[in-house]
């Protein structure tokens, strides 16, 4: 039996970085950037007006200016502005040659072919968006490992990066095992239950940036499971199974992993998820989660989410971990326990409570939870006011 920290080290020692691939810009959202991005040009590429108004020379002392032309966005008109003249400009239009400031139309008055400027203290640069104000040519724009969100993809688009170098999504296979399992659309017969783990793990893999290349269900049958596992080992970077890692005579995943792969640990000093099994076969890592739905999700959250993020080179692989204060009494177990909880900011302090019964079959213990509360192993009850660590899985509740 390994401590969770040691389990994590063993898993990480066996991970491979995903290769970089090029994807179309339009498909790059929420992917992890694979290379650093250096600006090939200034962005924006020309000085432009930030208002509809008149481009002028700021130091011109007279309020009367002759209008010498119009400059709208999208082209460059052959206009030059001097002392005594002004050019009409729209937002986003290039600043005409000779002009160094824009007077918003609201501060002007039209008098036939002249404009009267009602603006004292005009300074060069007023209402002008300079060249390269966002990004200067040659500067480092984005580091590898950043997740491409709205701002990042906008910068990539603005600088002309299409396609975009991203880390390949780790290819993940998911296998639910158990004779009792039926598909969600089926009506379970006597002794049967619907397979939920497959869908929980698919959601968790997607959030962690992985690509589910196969997801299915298998009966507790040695030959059929062997065939499926062999195929997944050949096709996937990561294979996740649920069920069949305990001590029952139909718990076949553990013996199959021993047969088909190198098993690195078979039990973790953690609750839920003690029988979690980790193995490798060639370049593929395999994780056998226990079948209880909470065990599978917690095991994924603690070990696989960081692993998938590391494989993609994410700059931050872990969720924020905070010191919080327990609001209620908690009875510890003989193992480090990851209880589902709610962390809230109350009177300037971070307080934590659990979501009720923590039975590992109770998926509803996740509903409303925004944290995993790390309850150290022990025998003495933790009293309200005790400090503990919390892994934040969602936003803090502000009360
Ligand atoms: P096992 O780890 O195979 O002994 O399963 C432990 C418990 O989890 C049993 O009550 C199973 O019925 C349940 N279980 C196993 N796999 C699933 C699944 N895919 N979806 C929901 N419950 C499951
Ligand atoms: Mg089973």
Coordinates of C-alpha atoms and ligand atoms in Angstrom, one line a residue, residues 175-178 180-181 191 193-199 217 220 242-248 250-251 275 289-293 360-361 363, ligand 1:
X175 CA -13.7 0.6 -19.7
X176 CA -16.5 0.0 -17.2
X177 CA -16.5 -3.6 -15.9
X178 CA -19.1 -5.6 -14.0
X180 CA -24.3 -6.0 -13.0
X181 CA -23.9 -3.1 -15.4
X191 CA -29.5 -7.2 -9.3
X193 CA -27.5 -1.2 -12.1
X194 CA -26.8 1.4 -14.7
X195 CA -23.2 2.1 -15.7
X196 CA -22.5 5.6 -14.5
X197 CA -18.7 5.6 -14.2
X198 CA -18.1 5.6 -17.9
X199 CA -19.9 8.9 -18.3
X217 CA -18.6 -1.6 -21.0
X220 CA -16.6 -9.9 -15.8
X242 CA -13.5 0.9 -13.3
X243 CA -14.5 -2.1 -11.2
X244 CA -12.8 -5.4 -10.7
X245 CA -9.8 -4.3 -8.7
X246 CA -11.0 -5.6 -5.3
X247 CA -10.6 -9.0 -3.7
X248 CA -13.7 -10.8 -5.1
X250 CA -14.9 -11.8 -10.3
X251 CA -12.5 -8.9 -9.8
X275 CA -7.7 -0.6 -4.4
X289 CA -10.3 2.5 -10.4
X290 CA -12.6 0.7 -7.9
X291 CA -16.1 0.5 -9.2
X292 CA -17.8 2.7 -6.6
X293 CA -18.7 5.9 -8.4
X360 CA -18.3 5.9 -1.7
X361 CA -21.5 4.9 -3.5
X363 CA -22.5 10.4 -6.0
Ligands
LIG1 P1 -16.3 -3.4 -7.8 O1 -15.1 -2.4 -7.6 O2 -16.3 -4.0 -9.2 O3 -16.3 -4.3 -6.7 O4 -17.6 -2.5 -7.7 C1 -17.9 -1.8 -6.5 C2 -19.2 -1.2 -6.5 O5 -19.3 -0.2 -7.5 C3 -20.3 -2.2 -6.8 O6 -21.4 -1.9 -6.0 C4 -20.6 -2.0 -8.2 O7 -21.9 -2.4 -8.6 C5 -20.4 -0.5 -8.4 N1 -20.0 -0.2 -9.8 C6 -19.0 -0.8 -10.4 N2 -18.9 -0.3 -11.7 C7 -19.9 0.7 -11.8 C8 -20.2 1.6 -12.8 N3 -19.6 1.6 -14.0 N4 -21.2 2.5 -12.6 C9 -21.8 2.5 -11.4 N5 -21.5 1.7 -10.4 C10 -20.6 0.8 -10.5

